[in-house]
Amino acid sequence: MFGLTIEKLVIIGVIAVFLVGPNRLPKYAAQLGQWARNLRNLANNATDKMREELGPEFEDVDWRKLDPRQYDPRRIIRDALLDDEPAPTLSRPAKATRLEAGALPPYDSEAT
């Protein structure tokens, strides 16, 4: 998951024994286990709440597509550039004409 192997976990455990001491280690290990259970319960509750609120649509969601590790800016740009949709065209604004001296400018009552 985080590049942790059994060897690294054993080394962390040995360092923890030296830093914390054998007397306080069981207390800290129990606290770490409690935190892990709380985190797992939090994740399960969030999943249940999403399943409840989305209903049958929950199963239709492609969770791999929403994974931030799948974010690849090059792919996103390539997909955007290769879209088959035509690019929107901008129309030119009407050519402005000067008002005669003393003439009132047009007024749009719906625009104000």
C-alpha atoms as a PDB file:
ATOM      1  CA  MET A   1       0.000   0.000   0.000  1.00  0.00           C
ATOM      2  CA  PHE A   2       2.568   2.608   1.053  1.00  0.00           C
ATOM      3  CA  GLY A   3       5.535   0.520  -0.003  1.00  0.00           C
ATOM      4  CA  LEU A   4       5.553  -1.176   3.399  1.00  0.00           C
ATOM      5  CA  THR A   5       6.915  -4.679   3.432  1.00  0.00           C
ATOM      6  CA  ILE A   6       7.129  -7.157   6.280  1.00  0.00           C
ATOM      7  CA  GLU A   7      10.793  -6.277   6.797  1.00  0.00           C
ATOM      8  CA  LYS A   8      10.035  -2.570   7.128  1.00  0.00           C
ATOM      9  CA  LEU A   9       7.214  -3.257   9.585  1.00  0.00           C
ATOM     10  CA  VAL A  10       9.547  -5.395  11.717  1.00  0.00           C
ATOM     11  CA  ILE A  11      12.147  -2.612  11.733  1.00  0.00           C
ATOM     12  CA  ILE A  12       9.476  -0.070  12.745  1.00  0.00           C
ATOM     13  CA  GLY A  13       8.347  -2.433  15.518  1.00  0.00           C
ATOM     14  CA  VAL A  14      11.904  -2.854  16.857  1.00  0.00           C
ATOM     15  CA  ILE A  15      12.447   0.909  16.812  1.00  0.00           C
ATOM     16  CA  ALA A  16       9.112   1.383  18.606  1.00  0.00           C
ATOM     17  CA  VAL A  17      10.163  -1.072  21.337  1.00  0.00           C
ATOM     18  CA  PHE A  18      13.361   0.904  21.928  1.00  0.00           C
ATOM     19  CA  LEU A  19      11.707   4.333  21.822  1.00  0.00           C
ATOM     20  CA  VAL A  20       8.562   3.593  23.808  1.00  0.00           C
ATOM     21  CA  GLY A  21       9.857   0.860  26.038  1.00  0.00           C
ATOM     22  CA  PRO A  22       8.342  -2.522  26.756  1.00  0.00           C
ATOM     23  CA  ASN A  23       6.189  -1.180  29.617  1.00  0.00           C
ATOM     24  CA  ARG A  24       4.236   1.393  27.562  1.00  0.00           C
ATOM     25  CA  LEU A  25       4.231  -0.491  24.237  1.00  0.00           C
ATOM     26  CA  PRO A  26       1.020  -2.531  24.874  1.00  0.00           C
ATOM     27  CA  LYS A  27      -0.889   0.652  25.736  1.00  0.00           C
ATOM     28  CA  TYR A  28       0.281   2.390  22.544  1.00  0.00           C
ATOM     29  CA  ALA A  29      -0.381  -0.727  20.435  1.00  0.00           C
ATOM     30  CA  ALA A  30      -3.953  -0.883  21.785  1.00  0.00           C
ATOM     31  CA  GLN A  31      -4.426   2.817  21.022  1.00  0.00           C
ATOM     32  CA  LEU A  32      -3.111   2.310  17.469  1.00  0.00           C
ATOM     33  CA  GLY A  33      -5.515  -0.605  17.008  1.00  0.00           C
ATOM     34  CA  GLN A  34      -8.406   1.559  18.249  1.00  0.00           C
ATOM     35  CA  TRP A  35      -7.483   4.293  15.740  1.00  0.00           C
ATOM     36  CA  ALA A  36      -7.344   1.740  12.928  1.00  0.00           C
ATOM     37  CA  ARG A  37     -10.809   0.402  13.885  1.00  0.00           C
ATOM     38  CA  ASN A  38     -12.213   3.934  14.048  1.00  0.00           C
ATOM     39  CA  LEU A  39     -10.777   4.729  10.616  1.00  0.00           C
ATOM     40  CA  ARG A  40     -12.211   1.521   9.138  1.00  0.00           C
ATOM     41  CA  ASN A  41     -15.639   2.266  10.687  1.00  0.00           C
ATOM     42  CA  LEU A  42     -15.506   5.809   9.298  1.00  0.00           C
ATOM     43  CA  ALA A  43     -14.788   4.500   5.791  1.00  0.00           C
ATOM     44  CA  ASN A  44     -17.539   1.875   6.046  1.00  0.00           C
ATOM     45  CA  ASN A  45     -20.054   4.445   7.304  1.00  0.00           C
ATOM     46  CA  ALA A  46     -19.179   6.801   4.439  1.00  0.00           C
ATOM     47  CA  THR A  47     -19.649   3.977   1.926  1.00  0.00           C
ATOM     48  CA  ASP A  48     -22.989   2.997   3.480  1.00  0.00           C
ATOM     49  CA  LYS A  49     -24.192   6.603   3.447  1.00  0.00           C
ATOM     50  CA  MET A  50     -23.223   7.013  -0.225  1.00  0.00           C
ATOM     51  CA  ARG A  51     -24.945   3.722  -1.078  1.00  0.00           C
ATOM     52  CA  GLU A  52     -28.056   4.884   0.785  1.00  0.00           C
ATOM     53  CA  GLU A  53     -28.163   8.322  -0.856  1.00  0.00           C
ATOM     54  CA  LEU A  54     -27.286   7.203  -4.396  1.00  0.00           C
ATOM     55  CA  GLY A  55     -29.551   4.167  -4.276  1.00  0.00           C
ATOM     56  CA  PRO A  56     -29.251   1.840  -7.253  1.00  0.00           C
ATOM     57  CA  GLU A  57     -27.002   4.331  -9.047  1.00  0.00           C
ATOM     58  CA  PHE A  58     -24.223   3.516  -6.550  1.00  0.00           C
ATOM     59  CA  GLU A  59     -23.417   0.277  -8.359  1.00  0.00           C
ATOM     60  CA  ASP A  60     -23.238   2.106 -11.708  1.00  0.00           C
ATOM     61  CA  VAL A  61     -20.474   4.488 -10.611  1.00  0.00           C
ATOM     62  CA  ASP A  62     -17.053   3.675 -12.051  1.00  0.00           C
ATOM     63  CA  TRP A  63     -14.927   4.250  -8.934  1.00  0.00           C
ATOM     64  CA  ARG A  64     -11.664   3.533 -10.785  1.00  0.00           C
ATOM     65  CA  LYS A  65     -12.377   6.474 -13.062  1.00  0.00           C
ATOM     66  CA  LEU A  66     -12.706   8.764 -10.007  1.00  0.00           C
ATOM     67  CA  ASP A  67      -9.441   7.586  -8.449  1.00  0.00           C
ATOM     68  CA  PRO A  68      -7.068  10.579  -8.244  1.00  0.00           C
ATOM     69  CA  ARG A  69      -4.124   8.272  -8.932  1.00  0.00           C
ATOM     70  CA  GLN A  70      -5.556   7.768 -12.426  1.00  0.00           C
ATOM     71  CA  TYR A  71      -5.219  11.501 -13.147  1.00  0.00           C
ATOM     72  CA  ASP A  72      -2.951  11.964 -16.135  1.00  0.00           C
ATOM     73  CA  PRO A  73      -2.864  15.524 -17.499  1.00  0.00           C
ATOM     74  CA  ARG A  74      -1.432  14.374 -20.829  1.00  0.00           C
ATOM     75  CA  ARG A  75      -4.354  11.995 -21.382  1.00  0.00           C
ATOM     76  CA  ILE A  76      -6.906  14.649 -20.441  1.00  0.00           C
ATOM     77  CA  ILE A  77      -5.408  17.156 -22.880  1.00  0.00           C
ATOM     78  CA  ARG A  78      -5.129  14.549 -25.629  1.00  0.00           C
ATOM     79  CA  ASP A  79      -8.788  13.535 -25.135  1.00  0.00           C
ATOM     80  CA  ALA A  80      -9.877  17.169 -25.188  1.00  0.00           C
ATOM     81  CA  LEU A  81      -7.930  17.875 -28.380  1.00  0.00           C
ATOM     82  CA  LEU A  82      -9.183  14.771 -30.146  1.00  0.00           C
ATOM     83  CA  ASP A  83     -12.864  15.393 -29.380  1.00  0.00           C
ATOM     84  CA  ASP A  84     -15.072  14.859 -32.390  1.00  0.00           C
ATOM     85  CA  GLU A  85     -17.304  17.750 -31.399  1.00  0.00           C
ATOM     86  CA  PRO A  86     -16.778  20.848 -33.508  1.00  0.00           C
ATOM     87  CA  ALA A  87     -15.219  23.792 -31.761  1.00  0.00           C
ATOM     88  CA  PRO A  88     -17.670  26.543 -30.914  1.00  0.00           C
ATOM     89  CA  THR A  89     -17.494  29.474 -33.268  1.00  0.00           C
ATOM     90  CA  LEU A  90     -17.775  33.016 -32.058  1.00  0.00           C
ATOM     91  CA  SER A  91     -20.001  35.354 -33.966  1.00  0.00           C
ATOM     92  CA  ARG A  92     -18.755  38.844 -34.608  1.00  0.00           C
ATOM     93  CA  PRO A  93     -20.552  41.599 -32.758  1.00  0.00           C
ATOM     94  CA  ALA A  94     -22.595  44.014 -34.776  1.00  0.00           C
ATOM     95  CA  LYS A  95     -20.613  46.941 -36.052  1.00  0.00           C
ATOM     96  CA  ALA A  96     -21.045  49.936 -33.772  1.00  0.00           C
ATOM     97  CA  THR A  97     -22.431  53.073 -35.326  1.00  0.00           C
ATOM     98  CA  ARG A  98     -22.048  56.553 -33.982  1.00  0.00           C
ATOM     99  CA  LEU A  99     -25.117  58.379 -32.764  1.00  0.00           C
ATOM    100  CA  GLU A 100     -26.191  61.591 -34.321  1.00  0.00           C
ATOM    101  CA  ALA A 101     -25.612  64.688 -32.224  1.00  0.00           C
ATOM    102  CA  GLY A 102     -28.463  64.976 -29.676  1.00  0.00           C
ATOM    103  CA  ALA A 103     -29.864  61.440 -30.377  1.00  0.00           C
ATOM    104  CA  LEU A 104     -30.726  59.198 -27.431  1.00  0.00           C
ATOM    105  CA  PRO A 105     -28.943  55.851 -27.119  1.00  0.00           C
ATOM    106  CA  PRO A 106     -31.085  52.698 -27.317  1.00  0.00           C
ATOM    107  CA  TYR A 107     -32.602  51.622 -24.005  1.00  0.00           C
ATOM    108  CA  ASP A 108     -33.467  48.039 -23.066  1.00  0.00           C
ATOM    109  CA  SER A 109     -35.877  47.938 -20.135  1.00  0.00           C
ATOM    110  CA  GLU A 110     -35.315  44.201 -19.611  1.00  0.00           C
ATOM    111  CA  ALA A 111     -31.545  44.535 -19.272  1.00  0.00           C
ATOM    112  CA  THR A 112     -31.585  46.747 -16.211  1.00  0.00           C
END
